[in-house]
């Protein structure tokens, strides 16, 4: 039998909003499997949150840079938030974003690219030696369109073009570039706030959709609903799910009375032609990275030979 720790219960409670005892029961029933426990709570109707976006535990900066039809976003990590306020580190992030705009999003190619007489990797190592903290270029992404714009937005910016979250959005259109850029920034802000998983349902991971179907079906099956009714409920539930996770179907944050698709259609008049969202990337600092958390009191007790 898996050992269910207080930390596991705490993490599940934070990610679902369910009660402590319910979280403990869910983890016990699922042998400590966090994702299965989240699903168990949802099936019981006890979870207040469908999912957890990912614990933001690493420090550093997200950098975003665009130029006409191209745009990039990069994540450069450091050990402490203090370094993110360091001018040298901020300059390093901007330099890496500039290189990525030129050579593409392959991390190894970025590190091997030269800036003056040194490579990006050497520049990172120099910063490590000077600042005294470990740093790493974790990831990078790029978008490009044939005609149109790639727009960016930095949330919680600590300097121009770098902050705790970065978004780039690619819009394909032969319309007015200035009006398109305004729309692109609005959409980038929307992506930052609403965190869509795909542009439309066709772009969703099939496993994610299958999991959602299973959760919905099991939930109503436990309520004794007949299978033919469950099928209809699941289809209706999926439509609601798509409105939550698909960009074009989400309520537009700048006008919640419209979907993003409707807002795009209305904007086409000003822009002077059809507009198509061809891609977006949203980087939140440290998402998916678990930072080692220490229990200072326990460490002191251990050091003194006490438990």
mmCIF file of C-alpha atoms in Angstrom:
data_model
loop_
_atom_site.group_PDB
_atom_site.id
_atom_site.type_symbol
_atom_site.label_atom_id
_atom_site.label_comp_id
_atom_site.label_asym_id
_atom_site.label_seq_id
_atom_site.Cartn_x
_atom_site.Cartn_y
_atom_site.Cartn_z
ATOM 1 C CA UNK A 1 0.000 0.000 0.000
ATOM 2 C CA UNK A 2 1.322 3.428 -0.976
ATOM 3 C CA UNK A 3 2.259 5.818 1.818
ATOM 4 C CA UNK A 4 0.052 8.923 1.701
ATOM 5 C CA UNK A 5 1.980 11.879 3.088
ATOM 6 C CA UNK A 6 0.670 15.202 4.370
ATOM 7 C CA UNK A 7 2.495 16.933 1.502
ATOM 8 C CA UNK A 8 0.612 14.815 -1.046
ATOM 9 C CA UNK A 9 -2.711 15.676 0.569
ATOM 10 C CA UNK A 10 -1.746 19.369 0.606
ATOM 11 C CA UNK A 11 -0.787 19.333 -3.097
ATOM 12 C CA UNK A 12 -4.039 17.606 -4.089
ATOM 13 C CA UNK A 13 -6.088 20.019 -1.996
ATOM 14 C CA UNK A 14 -4.388 23.029 -3.626
ATOM 15 C CA UNK A 15 -4.934 21.640 -7.132
ATOM 16 C CA UNK A 16 -8.595 20.684 -6.684
ATOM 17 C CA UNK A 17 -10.062 22.806 -3.893
ATOM 18 C CA UNK A 18 -11.482 19.654 -2.293
ATOM 19 C CA UNK A 19 -11.545 19.043 1.473
ATOM 20 C CA UNK A 20 -8.582 17.537 3.264
ATOM 21 C CA UNK A 21 -10.300 14.258 4.209
ATOM 22 C CA UNK A 22 -11.675 13.880 0.678
ATOM 23 C CA UNK A 23 -8.169 14.389 -0.716
ATOM 24 C CA UNK A 24 -6.758 11.784 1.650
ATOM 25 C CA UNK A 25 -9.497 9.332 0.639
ATOM 26 C CA UNK A 26 -8.839 9.984 -3.061
ATOM 27 C CA UNK A 27 -5.115 9.345 -2.690
ATOM 28 C CA UNK A 28 -5.775 6.196 -0.682
ATOM 29 C CA UNK A 29 -8.203 4.884 -3.306
ATOM 30 C CA UNK A 30 -5.743 5.570 -6.141
ATOM 31 C CA UNK A 31 -2.574 4.358 -4.376
ATOM 32 C CA UNK A 32 -1.087 7.849 -4.324
ATOM 33 C CA UNK A 33 -1.489 8.554 -8.060
ATOM 34 C CA UNK A 34 -2.045 12.339 -8.163
ATOM 35 C CA UNK A 35 -3.762 12.511 -11.566
ATOM 36 C CA UNK A 36 -5.984 9.529 -10.804
ATOM 37 C CA UNK A 37 -6.858 11.127 -7.457
ATOM 38 C CA UNK A 38 -7.884 14.342 -9.226
ATOM 39 C CA UNK A 39 -10.139 12.317 -11.526
ATOM 40 C CA UNK A 40 -11.571 10.385 -8.544
ATOM 41 C CA UNK A 41 -12.546 13.648 -6.862
ATOM 42 C CA UNK A 42 -14.093 14.991 -10.051
ATOM 43 C CA UNK A 43 -16.142 11.819 -10.525
ATOM 44 C CA UNK A 44 -17.430 12.219 -6.977
ATOM 45 C CA UNK A 45 -18.224 15.860 -7.676
ATOM 46 C CA UNK A 46 -15.795 16.963 -4.964
ATOM 47 C CA UNK A 47 -13.219 18.814 -7.057
ATOM 48 C CA UNK A 48 -13.622 22.553 -7.544
ATOM 49 C CA UNK A 49 -10.932 22.728 -10.235
ATOM 50 C CA UNK A 50 -10.712 20.641 -13.394
ATOM 51 C CA UNK A 51 -6.967 20.665 -13.522
ATOM 52 C CA UNK A 52 -3.851 22.250 -12.226
ATOM 53 C CA UNK A 53 -1.853 24.264 -14.739
ATOM 54 C CA UNK A 54 1.453 23.129 -13.260
ATOM 55 C CA UNK A 55 3.356 24.249 -10.212
ATOM 56 C CA UNK A 56 5.524 27.270 -10.885
ATOM 57 C CA UNK A 57 8.610 26.549 -8.827
ATOM 58 C CA UNK A 58 11.686 27.647 -10.815
ATOM 59 C CA UNK A 59 12.969 31.215 -10.952
ATOM 60 C CA UNK A 60 14.346 33.318 -13.794
ATOM 61 C CA UNK A 61 12.664 35.099 -16.693
ATOM 62 C CA UNK A 62 10.543 34.501 -19.773
ATOM 63 C CA UNK A 63 11.681 36.580 -22.741
ATOM 64 C CA UNK A 64 9.552 37.333 -25.810
ATOM 65 C CA UNK A 65 10.556 39.116 -29.002
ATOM 66 C CA UNK A 66 8.766 39.692 -32.299
ATOM 67 C CA UNK A 67 9.664 41.236 -35.623
ATOM 68 C CA UNK A 68 7.023 41.533 -38.327
ATOM 69 C CA UNK A 69 6.059 37.973 -39.290
ATOM 70 C CA UNK A 70 8.269 36.185 -36.742
ATOM 71 C CA UNK A 71 8.257 35.813 -32.990
ATOM 72 C CA UNK A 72 10.005 33.823 -30.253
ATOM 73 C CA UNK A 73 9.590 33.112 -26.559
ATOM 74 C CA UNK A 74 12.363 31.689 -24.350
ATOM 75 C CA UNK A 75 12.679 30.588 -20.729
ATOM 76 C CA UNK A 76 15.956 31.126 -18.899
ATOM 77 C CA UNK A 77 16.030 29.755 -15.362
ATOM 78 C CA UNK A 78 18.026 30.788 -12.332
ATOM 79 C CA UNK A 79 18.112 29.583 -8.741
ATOM 80 C CA UNK A 80 16.566 32.644 -7.087
ATOM 81 C CA UNK A 81 14.145 35.424 -7.949
ATOM 82 C CA UNK A 82 16.832 37.913 -6.911
ATOM 83 C CA UNK A 83 18.777 37.110 -10.093
ATOM 84 C CA UNK A 84 15.769 38.009 -12.259
ATOM 85 C CA UNK A 85 16.259 41.622 -11.091
ATOM 86 C CA UNK A 86 19.940 41.585 -12.069
ATOM 87 C CA UNK A 87 20.721 43.779 -15.096
ATOM 88 C CA UNK A 88 23.257 41.299 -16.467
ATOM 89 C CA UNK A 89 20.766 38.428 -16.314
ATOM 90 C CA UNK A 90 18.054 40.532 -17.950
ATOM 91 C CA UNK A 91 20.463 41.431 -20.732
ATOM 92 C CA UNK A 92 21.339 37.755 -21.164
ATOM 93 C CA UNK A 93 17.658 36.809 -21.582
ATOM 94 C CA UNK A 94 17.102 39.540 -24.174
ATOM 95 C CA UNK A 95 20.229 38.469 -26.056
ATOM 96 C CA UNK A 96 19.082 34.840 -26.114
ATOM 97 C CA UNK A 97 15.652 35.901 -27.439
ATOM 98 C CA UNK A 98 17.356 37.919 -30.195
ATOM 99 C CA UNK A 99 19.473 34.925 -31.191
ATOM 100 C CA UNK A 100 16.404 32.656 -31.177
ATOM 101 C CA UNK A 101 14.654 35.087 -33.521
ATOM 102 C CA UNK A 102 17.545 34.627 -35.950
ATOM 103 C CA UNK A 103 18.373 30.902 -35.663
ATOM 104 C CA UNK A 104 15.087 29.344 -34.538
ATOM 105 C CA UNK A 105 13.803 27.598 -31.427
ATOM 106 C CA UNK A 106 16.212 24.640 -31.192
ATOM 107 C CA UNK A 107 17.882 25.083 -27.786
ATOM 108 C CA UNK A 108 21.155 23.453 -28.849
ATOM 109 C CA UNK A 109 21.380 25.667 -31.954
ATOM 110 C CA UNK A 110 20.735 28.743 -29.825
ATOM 111 C CA UNK A 111 23.486 27.784 -27.372
ATOM 112 C CA UNK A 112 25.928 27.100 -30.231
ATOM 113 C CA UNK A 113 25.176 30.400 -32.008
ATOM 114 C CA UNK A 114 27.772 33.144 -31.732
ATOM 115 C CA UNK A 115 27.226 36.658 -30.455
ATOM 116 C CA UNK A 116 30.371 38.508 -31.388
ATOM 117 C CA UNK A 117 33.311 36.279 -30.514
ATOM 118 C CA UNK A 118 31.524 34.017 -28.007
ATOM 119 C CA UNK A 119 28.733 31.464 -28.165
ATOM 120 C CA UNK A 120 25.475 31.870 -26.250
ATOM 121 C CA UNK A 121 26.505 28.900 -24.103
ATOM 122 C CA UNK A 122 29.762 30.651 -23.205
ATOM 123 C CA UNK A 123 27.816 33.813 -22.362
ATOM 124 C CA UNK A 124 25.569 31.811 -20.028
ATOM 125 C CA UNK A 125 28.635 30.248 -18.360
ATOM 126 C CA UNK A 126 30.213 33.691 -17.960
ATOM 127 C CA UNK A 127 27.021 34.942 -16.275
ATOM 128 C CA UNK A 128 27.051 31.922 -13.956
ATOM 129 C CA UNK A 129 30.639 32.707 -12.953
ATOM 130 C CA UNK A 130 29.937 36.415 -12.443
ATOM 131 C CA UNK A 131 26.547 36.236 -10.705
ATOM 132 C CA UNK A 132 27.286 33.059 -8.773
ATOM 133 C CA UNK A 133 24.122 31.085 -9.528
ATOM 134 C CA UNK A 134 23.369 28.203 -11.827
ATOM 135 C CA UNK A 135 21.433 29.249 -14.954
ATOM 136 C CA UNK A 136 20.031 27.332 -17.866
ATOM 137 C CA UNK A 137 18.248 27.964 -21.139
ATOM 138 C CA UNK A 138 15.355 25.592 -20.549
ATOM 139 C CA UNK A 139 13.225 25.959 -23.676
ATOM 140 C CA UNK A 140 12.314 28.118 -26.654
ATOM 141 C CA UNK A 141 9.494 28.321 -29.194
ATOM 142 C CA UNK A 142 9.018 30.241 -32.434
ATOM 143 C CA UNK A 143 6.102 31.180 -34.682
ATOM 144 C CA UNK A 144 6.100 32.595 -38.211
ATOM 145 C CA UNK A 145 3.485 33.512 -40.811
ATOM 146 C CA UNK A 146 3.781 34.209 -44.531
ATOM 147 C CA UNK A 147 1.570 37.315 -44.379
ATOM 148 C CA UNK A 148 0.406 38.914 -41.172
ATOM 149 C CA UNK A 149 1.998 39.484 -37.756
ATOM 150 C CA UNK A 150 3.284 37.686 -34.713
ATOM 151 C CA UNK A 151 2.410 39.624 -31.558
ATOM 152 C CA UNK A 152 3.664 39.232 -28.000
ATOM 153 C CA UNK A 153 2.664 40.028 -24.441
ATOM 154 C CA UNK A 154 4.708 39.855 -21.241
ATOM 155 C CA UNK A 155 2.834 39.504 -17.969
ATOM 156 C CA UNK A 156 4.454 40.673 -14.729
ATOM 157 C CA UNK A 157 7.261 42.298 -16.714
ATOM 158 C CA UNK A 158 10.433 43.114 -14.792
ATOM 159 C CA UNK A 159 12.003 44.766 -17.830
ATOM 160 C CA UNK A 160 10.919 45.407 -21.413
ATOM 161 C CA UNK A 161 10.370 42.075 -23.164
ATOM 162 C CA UNK A 162 10.948 39.867 -20.110
ATOM 163 C CA UNK A 163 8.894 38.797 -17.116
ATOM 164 C CA UNK A 164 7.162 35.914 -15.359
ATOM 165 C CA UNK A 165 4.994 34.918 -18.311
ATOM 166 C CA UNK A 166 5.334 35.378 -22.049
ATOM 167 C CA UNK A 167 2.914 34.792 -24.926
ATOM 168 C CA UNK A 168 3.290 34.963 -28.684
ATOM 169 C CA UNK A 169 0.358 34.721 -31.118
ATOM 170 C CA UNK A 170 0.570 34.317 -34.904
ATOM 171 C CA UNK A 171 -2.114 35.931 -37.075
ATOM 172 C CA UNK A 172 -2.277 35.278 -40.802
ATOM 173 C CA UNK A 173 -3.868 38.058 -42.828
ATOM 174 C CA UNK A 174 -3.265 40.314 -45.812
ATOM 175 C CA UNK A 175 -5.007 43.173 -43.985
ATOM 176 C CA UNK A 176 -3.626 46.307 -42.332
ATOM 177 C CA UNK A 177 -0.543 45.419 -40.305
ATOM 178 C CA UNK A 178 -1.109 48.121 -37.657
ATOM 179 C CA UNK A 179 -4.688 47.041 -36.905
ATOM 180 C CA UNK A 180 -3.587 43.407 -36.982
ATOM 181 C CA UNK A 181 -0.863 44.143 -34.419
ATOM 182 C CA UNK A 182 -3.433 45.694 -32.049
ATOM 183 C CA UNK A 183 -5.627 42.612 -32.335
ATOM 184 C CA UNK A 184 -2.608 40.350 -31.916
ATOM 185 C CA UNK A 185 -1.643 41.959 -28.622
ATOM 186 C CA UNK A 186 -5.226 41.665 -27.356
ATOM 187 C CA UNK A 187 -5.210 37.974 -28.227
ATOM 188 C CA UNK A 188 -1.817 37.476 -26.563
ATOM 189 C CA UNK A 189 -3.217 39.048 -23.386
ATOM 190 C CA UNK A 190 -6.232 36.760 -23.665
ATOM 191 C CA UNK A 191 -4.007 33.674 -23.975
ATOM 192 C CA UNK A 192 -2.046 34.772 -20.900
ATOM 193 C CA UNK A 193 -5.247 35.115 -18.855
ATOM 194 C CA UNK A 194 -7.348 32.221 -20.193
ATOM 195 C CA UNK A 195 -4.606 29.635 -20.829
ATOM 196 C CA UNK A 196 -6.216 27.809 -23.787
ATOM 197 C CA UNK A 197 -4.885 24.351 -24.613
ATOM 198 C CA UNK A 198 -5.486 24.527 -28.381
ATOM 199 C CA UNK A 199 -6.860 26.839 -31.061
ATOM 200 C CA UNK A 200 -9.933 24.642 -31.624
ATOM 201 C CA UNK A 201 -11.169 21.157 -30.627
ATOM 202 C CA UNK A 202 -9.313 19.527 -33.535
ATOM 203 C CA UNK A 203 -6.030 20.641 -31.988
ATOM 204 C CA UNK A 204 -6.623 19.077 -28.560
ATOM 205 C CA UNK A 205 -4.676 16.044 -27.427
ATOM 206 C CA UNK A 206 -6.999 13.037 -28.056
ATOM 207 C CA UNK A 207 -5.980 11.592 -24.677
ATOM 208 C CA UNK A 208 -7.152 14.780 -22.948
ATOM 209 C CA UNK A 209 -10.543 14.571 -24.674
ATOM 210 C CA UNK A 210 -10.836 10.853 -23.904
ATOM 211 C CA UNK A 211 -10.026 11.482 -20.263
ATOM 212 C CA UNK A 212 -12.666 14.216 -20.057
ATOM 213 C CA UNK A 213 -15.259 11.880 -21.597
ATOM 214 C CA UNK A 214 -14.402 9.140 -19.102
ATOM 215 C CA UNK A 215 -14.647 11.491 -16.134
ATOM 216 C CA UNK A 216 -18.031 12.822 -17.263
ATOM 217 C CA UNK A 217 -19.435 9.388 -18.077
ATOM 218 C CA UNK A 218 -18.276 7.814 -14.806
ATOM 219 C CA UNK A 219 -19.629 10.706 -12.769
ATOM 220 C CA UNK A 220 -23.165 10.306 -14.142
ATOM 221 C CA UNK A 221 -22.947 6.526 -14.248
ATOM 222 C CA UNK A 222 -22.422 6.602 -10.475
ATOM 223 C CA UNK A 223 -25.599 8.671 -10.222
ATOM 224 C CA UNK A 224 -27.499 5.837 -11.910
ATOM 225 C CA UNK A 225 -28.178 7.585 -15.212
ATOM 226 C CA UNK A 226 -28.962 5.240 -18.146
ATOM 227 C CA UNK A 227 -26.286 4.898 -20.843
ATOM 228 C CA UNK A 228 -28.303 6.605 -23.596
ATOM 229 C CA UNK A 229 -28.785 9.635 -21.329
ATOM 230 C CA UNK A 230 -25.121 9.602 -20.297
ATOM 231 C CA UNK A 231 -24.069 9.759 -23.948
ATOM 232 C CA UNK A 232 -26.075 12.946 -24.486
ATOM 233 C CA UNK A 233 -24.814 14.478 -21.240
ATOM 234 C CA UNK A 234 -21.211 13.715 -22.200
ATOM 235 C CA UNK A 235 -21.621 15.385 -25.604
ATOM 236 C CA UNK A 236 -23.103 18.458 -23.924
ATOM 237 C CA UNK A 237 -20.327 18.401 -21.327
ATOM 238 C CA UNK A 238 -17.683 18.282 -24.034
ATOM 239 C CA UNK A 239 -19.112 21.432 -25.618
ATOM 240 C CA UNK A 240 -18.708 23.180 -22.269
ATOM 241 C CA UNK A 241 -15.205 21.753 -21.953
ATOM 242 C CA UNK A 242 -14.247 23.098 -25.391
ATOM 243 C CA UNK A 243 -15.435 26.570 -24.360
ATOM 244 C CA UNK A 244 -13.035 26.359 -21.424
ATOM 245 C CA UNK A 245 -9.921 25.094 -23.207
ATOM 246 C CA UNK A 246 -10.145 26.045 -26.920
ATOM 247 C CA UNK A 247 -9.021 29.558 -27.838
ATOM 248 C CA UNK A 248 -11.624 30.313 -30.506
ATOM 249 C CA UNK A 249 -14.482 29.107 -28.300
ATOM 250 C CA UNK A 250 -13.432 30.887 -25.107
ATOM 251 C CA UNK A 251 -15.185 34.069 -23.969
ATOM 252 C CA UNK A 252 -12.970 36.968 -25.100
ATOM 253 C CA UNK A 253 -11.456 38.619 -22.005
ATOM 254 C CA UNK A 254 -11.812 42.089 -23.559
ATOM 255 C CA UNK A 255 -15.533 41.529 -24.216
ATOM 256 C CA UNK A 256 -16.963 38.506 -22.400
ATOM 257 C CA UNK A 257 -20.187 38.757 -24.389
ATOM 258 C CA UNK A 258 -18.333 37.437 -27.434
ATOM 259 C CA UNK A 259 -16.269 34.382 -28.159
ATOM 260 C CA UNK A 260 -12.746 34.876 -29.497
ATOM 261 C CA UNK A 261 -13.966 33.631 -32.897
ATOM 262 C CA UNK A 262 -16.710 36.294 -32.916
ATOM 263 C CA UNK A 263 -14.241 38.998 -31.896
ATOM 264 C CA UNK A 264 -11.926 37.974 -34.738
ATOM 265 C CA UNK A 265 -14.783 38.139 -37.242
ATOM 266 C CA UNK A 266 -15.769 41.617 -36.085
ATOM 267 C CA UNK A 267 -12.158 42.833 -36.256
ATOM 268 C CA UNK A 268 -11.870 41.822 -39.894
ATOM 269 C CA UNK A 269 -13.767 44.977 -40.888
ATOM 270 C CA UNK A 270 -11.075 47.270 -39.438
ATOM 271 C CA UNK A 271 -8.264 45.057 -40.624
ATOM 272 C CA UNK A 272 -9.624 44.846 -44.149
ATOM 273 C CA UNK A 273 -9.511 41.103 -44.708
ATOM 274 C CA UNK A 274 -9.893 37.638 -43.177
ATOM 275 C CA UNK A 275 -7.830 36.841 -40.073
ATOM 276 C CA UNK A 276 -6.701 33.376 -39.031
ATOM 277 C CA UNK A 277 -4.952 32.400 -35.806
ATOM 278 C CA UNK A 278 -2.275 29.935 -36.918
ATOM 279 C CA UNK A 279 -0.604 29.357 -33.550
ATOM 280 C CA UNK A 280 0.147 30.561 -30.049
ATOM 281 C CA UNK A 281 2.687 29.781 -27.334
ATOM 282 C CA UNK A 282 2.270 30.551 -23.640
ATOM 283 C CA UNK A 283 5.238 30.132 -21.290
ATOM 284 C CA UNK A 284 4.744 30.558 -17.540
ATOM 285 C CA UNK A 285 7.957 30.647 -15.553
ATOM 286 C CA UNK A 286 8.900 27.287 -14.076
ATOM 287 C CA UNK A 287 5.699 25.440 -15.026
ATOM 288 C CA UNK A 288 6.214 21.714 -14.711
ATOM 289 C CA UNK A 289 9.374 22.062 -12.632
ATOM 290 C CA UNK A 290 9.215 20.896 -9.033
ATOM 291 C CA UNK A 291 11.544 22.759 -6.714
ATOM 292 C CA UNK A 292 12.887 20.866 -3.721
ATOM 293 C CA UNK A 293 11.135 22.250 -0.650
ATOM 294 C CA UNK A 294 12.966 21.885 2.619
ATOM 295 C CA UNK A 295 11.450 21.596 6.082
ATOM 296 C CA UNK A 296 13.815 23.776 8.110
ATOM 297 C CA UNK A 297 12.513 22.582 11.482
ATOM 298 C CA UNK A 298 12.958 18.952 10.444
ATOM 299 C CA UNK A 299 16.474 19.648 9.190
ATOM 300 C CA UNK A 300 17.419 21.237 12.529
ATOM 301 C CA UNK A 301 15.910 18.301 14.427
ATOM 302 C CA UNK A 302 17.774 15.834 12.234
ATOM 303 C CA UNK A 303 21.047 17.698 12.714
ATOM 304 C CA UNK A 304 20.601 17.545 16.510
ATOM 305 C CA UNK A 305 19.755 13.853 16.437
ATOM 306 C CA UNK A 306 16.078 14.408 17.287
ATOM 307 C CA UNK A 307 13.002 13.288 15.352
#
